[in-house]
Short mmCIF file of C-alpha atoms in Angstrom, two decimals:
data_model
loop_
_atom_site.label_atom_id
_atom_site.label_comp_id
_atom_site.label_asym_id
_atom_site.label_seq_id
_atom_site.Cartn_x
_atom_site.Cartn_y
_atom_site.Cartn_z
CA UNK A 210 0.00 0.00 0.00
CA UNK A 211 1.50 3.19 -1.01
CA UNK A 212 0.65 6.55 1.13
CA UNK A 213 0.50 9.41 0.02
CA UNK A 214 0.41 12.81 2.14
CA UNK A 215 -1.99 14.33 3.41
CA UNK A 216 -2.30 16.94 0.59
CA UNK A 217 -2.41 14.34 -2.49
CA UNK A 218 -5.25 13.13 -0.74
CA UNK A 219 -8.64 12.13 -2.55
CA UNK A 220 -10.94 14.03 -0.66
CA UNK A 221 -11.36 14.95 3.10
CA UNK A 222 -10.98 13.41 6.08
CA UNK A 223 -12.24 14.02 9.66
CA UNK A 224 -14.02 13.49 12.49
CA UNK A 225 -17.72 13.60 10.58
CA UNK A 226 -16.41 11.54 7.58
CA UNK A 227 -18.75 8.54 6.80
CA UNK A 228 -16.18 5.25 7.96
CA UNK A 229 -17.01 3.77 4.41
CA UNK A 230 -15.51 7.02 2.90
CA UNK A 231 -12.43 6.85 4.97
CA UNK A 232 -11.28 2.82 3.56
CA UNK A 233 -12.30 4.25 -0.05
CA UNK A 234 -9.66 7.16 0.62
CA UNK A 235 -7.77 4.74 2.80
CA UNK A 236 -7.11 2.25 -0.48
CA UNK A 237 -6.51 4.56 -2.61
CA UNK A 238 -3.52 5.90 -0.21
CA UNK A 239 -4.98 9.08 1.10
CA UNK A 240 -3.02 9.32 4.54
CA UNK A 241 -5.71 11.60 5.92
CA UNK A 242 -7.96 8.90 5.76
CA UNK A 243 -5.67 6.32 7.38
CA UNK A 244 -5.11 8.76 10.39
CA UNK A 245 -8.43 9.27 10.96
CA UNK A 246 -9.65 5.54 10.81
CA UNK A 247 -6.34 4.86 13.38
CA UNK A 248 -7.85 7.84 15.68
CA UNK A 249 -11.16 6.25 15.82
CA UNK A 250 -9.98 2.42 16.47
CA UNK A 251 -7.22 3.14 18.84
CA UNK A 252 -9.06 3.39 22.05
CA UNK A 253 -10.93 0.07 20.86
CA UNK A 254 -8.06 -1.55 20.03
CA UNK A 255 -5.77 -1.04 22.43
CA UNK A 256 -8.49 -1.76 25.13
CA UNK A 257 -9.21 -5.03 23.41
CA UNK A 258 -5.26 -5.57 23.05
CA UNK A 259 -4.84 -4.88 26.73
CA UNK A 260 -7.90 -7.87 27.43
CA UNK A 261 -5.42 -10.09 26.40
CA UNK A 262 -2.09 -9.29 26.49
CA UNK A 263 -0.24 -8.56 29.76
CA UNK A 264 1.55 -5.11 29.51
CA UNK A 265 0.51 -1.80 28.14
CA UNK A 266 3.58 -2.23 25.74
CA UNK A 267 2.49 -5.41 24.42
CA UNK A 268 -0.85 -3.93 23.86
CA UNK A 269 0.88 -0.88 21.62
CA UNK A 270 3.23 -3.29 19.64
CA UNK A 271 -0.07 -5.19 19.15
CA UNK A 272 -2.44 -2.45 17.67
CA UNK A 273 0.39 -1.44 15.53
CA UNK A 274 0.91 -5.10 14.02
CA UNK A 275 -3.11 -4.93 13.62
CA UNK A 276 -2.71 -1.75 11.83
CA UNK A 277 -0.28 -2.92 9.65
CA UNK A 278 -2.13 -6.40 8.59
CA UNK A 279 -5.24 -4.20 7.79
CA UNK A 280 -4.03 -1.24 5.97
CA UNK A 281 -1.65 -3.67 3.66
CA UNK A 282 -4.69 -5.57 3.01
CA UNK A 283 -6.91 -3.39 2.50
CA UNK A 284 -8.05 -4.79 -0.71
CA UNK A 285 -9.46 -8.10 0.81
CA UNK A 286 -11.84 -5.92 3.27
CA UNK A 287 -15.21 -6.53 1.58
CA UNK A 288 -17.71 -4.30 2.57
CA UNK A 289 -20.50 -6.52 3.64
CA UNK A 290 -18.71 -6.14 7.24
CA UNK A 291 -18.09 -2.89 9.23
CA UNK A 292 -14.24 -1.52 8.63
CA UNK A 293 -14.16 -1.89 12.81
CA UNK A 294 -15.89 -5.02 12.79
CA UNK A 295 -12.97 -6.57 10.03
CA UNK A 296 -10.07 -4.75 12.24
CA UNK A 297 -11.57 -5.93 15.55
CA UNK A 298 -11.35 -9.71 14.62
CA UNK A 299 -7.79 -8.68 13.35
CA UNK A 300 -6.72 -7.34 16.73
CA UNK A 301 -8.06 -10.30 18.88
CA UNK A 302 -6.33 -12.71 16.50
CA UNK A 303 -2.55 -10.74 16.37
CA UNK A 304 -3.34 -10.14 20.13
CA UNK A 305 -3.35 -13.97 20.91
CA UNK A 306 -0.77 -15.19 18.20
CA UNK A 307 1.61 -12.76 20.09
CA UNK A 308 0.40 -14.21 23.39
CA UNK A 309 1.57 -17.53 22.46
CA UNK A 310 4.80 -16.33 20.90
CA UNK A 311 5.37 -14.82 24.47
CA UNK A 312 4.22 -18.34 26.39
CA UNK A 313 6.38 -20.19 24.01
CA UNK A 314 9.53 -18.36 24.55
CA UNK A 315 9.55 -17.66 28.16
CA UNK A 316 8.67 -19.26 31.55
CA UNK A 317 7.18 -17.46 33.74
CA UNK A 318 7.79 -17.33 37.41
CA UNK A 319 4.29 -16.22 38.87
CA UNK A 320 5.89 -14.23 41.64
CA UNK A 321 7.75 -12.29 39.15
CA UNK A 322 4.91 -12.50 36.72
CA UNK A 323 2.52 -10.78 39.30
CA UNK A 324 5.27 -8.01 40.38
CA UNK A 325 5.48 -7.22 36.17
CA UNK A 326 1.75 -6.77 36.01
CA UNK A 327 1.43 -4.34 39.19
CA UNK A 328 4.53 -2.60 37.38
CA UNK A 329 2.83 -2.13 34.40
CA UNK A 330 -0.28 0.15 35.60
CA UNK A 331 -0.53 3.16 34.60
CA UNK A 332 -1.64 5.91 36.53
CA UNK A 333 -3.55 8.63 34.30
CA UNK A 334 -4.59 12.15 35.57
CA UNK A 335 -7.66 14.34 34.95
CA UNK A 336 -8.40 16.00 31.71
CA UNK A 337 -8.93 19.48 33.44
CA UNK A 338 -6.77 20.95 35.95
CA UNK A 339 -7.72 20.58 39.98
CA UNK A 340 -6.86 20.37 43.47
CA UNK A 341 -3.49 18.54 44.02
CA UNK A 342 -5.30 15.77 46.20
CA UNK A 343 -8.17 15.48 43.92
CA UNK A 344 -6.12 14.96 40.69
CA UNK A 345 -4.31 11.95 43.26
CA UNK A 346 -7.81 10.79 44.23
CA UNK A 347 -8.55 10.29 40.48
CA UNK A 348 -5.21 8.57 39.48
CA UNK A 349 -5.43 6.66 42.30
CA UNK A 350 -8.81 5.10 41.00
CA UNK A 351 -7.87 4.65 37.66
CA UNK A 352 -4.90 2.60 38.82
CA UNK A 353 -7.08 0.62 41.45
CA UNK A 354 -9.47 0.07 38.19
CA UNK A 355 -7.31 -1.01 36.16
CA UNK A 356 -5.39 -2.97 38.41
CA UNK A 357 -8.28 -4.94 39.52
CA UNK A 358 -9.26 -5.64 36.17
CA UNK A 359 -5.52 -6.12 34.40
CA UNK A 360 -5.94 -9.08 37.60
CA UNK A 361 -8.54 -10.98 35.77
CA UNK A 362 -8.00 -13.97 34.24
CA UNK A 363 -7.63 -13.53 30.34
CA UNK A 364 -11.27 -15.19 29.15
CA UNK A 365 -12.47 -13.49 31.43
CA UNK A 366 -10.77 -9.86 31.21
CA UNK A 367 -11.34 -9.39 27.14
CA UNK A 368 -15.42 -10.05 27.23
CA UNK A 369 -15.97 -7.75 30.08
CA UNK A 370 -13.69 -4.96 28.60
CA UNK A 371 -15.63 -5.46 25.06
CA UNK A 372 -18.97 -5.29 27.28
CA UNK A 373 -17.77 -2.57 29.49
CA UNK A 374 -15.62 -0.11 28.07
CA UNK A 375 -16.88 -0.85 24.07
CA UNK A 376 -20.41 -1.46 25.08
CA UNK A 377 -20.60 -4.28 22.55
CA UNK A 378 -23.63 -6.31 22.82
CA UNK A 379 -23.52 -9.71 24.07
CA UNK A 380 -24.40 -11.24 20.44
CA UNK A 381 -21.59 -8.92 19.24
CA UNK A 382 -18.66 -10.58 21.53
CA UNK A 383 -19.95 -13.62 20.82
CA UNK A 384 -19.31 -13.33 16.95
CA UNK A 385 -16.24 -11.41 17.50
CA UNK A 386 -14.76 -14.21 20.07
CA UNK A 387 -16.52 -17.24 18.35
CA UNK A 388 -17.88 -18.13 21.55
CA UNK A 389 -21.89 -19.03 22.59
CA UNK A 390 -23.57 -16.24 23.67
CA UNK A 391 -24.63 -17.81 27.13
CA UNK A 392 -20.81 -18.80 27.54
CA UNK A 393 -20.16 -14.86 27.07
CA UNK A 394 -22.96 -13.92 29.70
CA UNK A 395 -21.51 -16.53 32.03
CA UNK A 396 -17.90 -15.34 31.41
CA UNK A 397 -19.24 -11.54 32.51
CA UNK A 398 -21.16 -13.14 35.56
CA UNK A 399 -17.75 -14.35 36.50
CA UNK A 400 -15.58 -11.58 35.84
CA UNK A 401 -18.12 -8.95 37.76
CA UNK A 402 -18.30 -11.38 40.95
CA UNK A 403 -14.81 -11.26 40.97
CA UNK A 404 -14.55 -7.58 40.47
CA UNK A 405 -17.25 -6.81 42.97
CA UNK A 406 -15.21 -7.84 46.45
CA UNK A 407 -12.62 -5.51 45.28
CA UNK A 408 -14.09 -3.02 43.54
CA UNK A 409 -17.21 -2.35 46.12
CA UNK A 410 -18.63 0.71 46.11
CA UNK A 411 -15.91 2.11 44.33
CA UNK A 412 -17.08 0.27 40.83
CA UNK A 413 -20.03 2.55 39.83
CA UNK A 414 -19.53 4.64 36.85
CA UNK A 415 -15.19 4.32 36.37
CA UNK A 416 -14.82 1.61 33.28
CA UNK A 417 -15.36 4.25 30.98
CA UNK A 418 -11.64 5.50 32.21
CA UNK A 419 -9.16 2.54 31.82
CA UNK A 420 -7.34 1.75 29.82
CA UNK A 421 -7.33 5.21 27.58
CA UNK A 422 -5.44 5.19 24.52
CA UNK A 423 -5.47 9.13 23.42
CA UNK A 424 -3.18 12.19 23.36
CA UNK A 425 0.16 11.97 22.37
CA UNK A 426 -0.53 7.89 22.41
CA UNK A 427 -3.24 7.74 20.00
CA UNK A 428 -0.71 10.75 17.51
CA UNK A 429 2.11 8.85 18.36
CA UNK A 430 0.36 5.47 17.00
CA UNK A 431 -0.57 6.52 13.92
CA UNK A 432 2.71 8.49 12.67
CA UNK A 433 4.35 5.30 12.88
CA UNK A 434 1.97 3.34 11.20
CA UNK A 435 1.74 5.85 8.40
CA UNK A 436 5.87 5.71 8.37
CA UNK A 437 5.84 2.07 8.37
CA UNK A 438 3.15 2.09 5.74
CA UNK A 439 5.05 4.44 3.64
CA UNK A 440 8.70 2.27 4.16
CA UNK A 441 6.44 -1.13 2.05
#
């Protein structure tokens, strides 16, 4: 797939551009296009990344391998499907290959293994500026959040994100995770029991806030996609 910049593009691309529009420009190399599908599927993604890999960078190196696969096969997409339905299945598929690349070259000592994942949360501010111990307060929860959720086992930890953060429907993460649909509502059942000893009254209302992907992440993401795309 050849990119070209933004200002060879075929048309515009933003925020209000139809997603069908977007893989038309997208094929035809408009890198406008590519951006903006990468700014809408990042958060997704990398949520969907994180269900199943165990580190933040893991998640990253896997949303840009998904990228990659799509945007250099972008001619296969047929557009029966949803762009972000096609790109999902993508990113649960390179998510778990690269989980069993990692299994298969390393043993892990589940000591060390548990001391890696409390490592590897992040702690993420507020978007607007606050009191000092209100900003903590909010970090704090985030990391508690995703901690508690990052502690989840990994068939459990990718429906409830999809559910939870994606609001997918259970019909949806069955399709997307070939499973049963009453294997998905019992895998959510499990998860949330789980969840609800640690997360008590502290639960309500903070899903929507792990696990971002935005900022200087989500910019970052896509200029090396668009470099890598450029270098084939």
């Amino acid at each position: 797939m050849t990119v070209r910049p933004r200002h060879q593009g075929i048309g515009l691309a933003g925020p209000t551009t139809p997603e069908a529009e977007l893989v038309t420009s997208a094929t035809q190399g408009n890198e406008a296009a590519v951006r903006e599908l990468i700014r809408r599927m990042n958060p997704r993604l990398f949520r969907i990344a994180r269900g199943i890999v165990a580190s933040d960078a893991d998640a990253e190196e896997v949303v840009q391998e998904t990228y990659l696969k799509a945007f250099t096969k972008l001619d296969t997409f047929r557009a029966e499907a949803r762009f972000s339905t096609w790109i999902t299945r993508i990113a649960i598929n390179t998510a778990r290959m690269h989980l069993r690349r990692v299994r298969s070259q390393e043993e892990y000592d589940t000591v060390t293994e548990d001391q890696k994942a409390s490592d590897s949360i992040l702690a993420f501010p507020g978007q607007h500026p606050d009191r000092p111990e209100a900003a903590l307060g909010r970090a704090q929860m985030r990391a508690f959040l995703e901690g508690a959720v990052a502690q989840l086992p990994p068939d459990l930890r990718l429906p409830f994100l999809l559910r939870e953060t994606e609001n997918m429907s259970i019909l949806a993460i069955a399709r997307d995770l070939s499973l049963n649909p009453i294997t998905v509502k019992t895998r959510l059942f499990r998860a949330r029991r789980r969840l609800r000893i640690a997360l008590e009254e502290r639960i309500q209302g903070g899903f929507d806030a792990i696990f971002p992907f935005d900022g200087m992440r989500c910019a970052d993401m896509s200029d090396r996609v668009v470099a890598e795309l450029k270098r084939l």
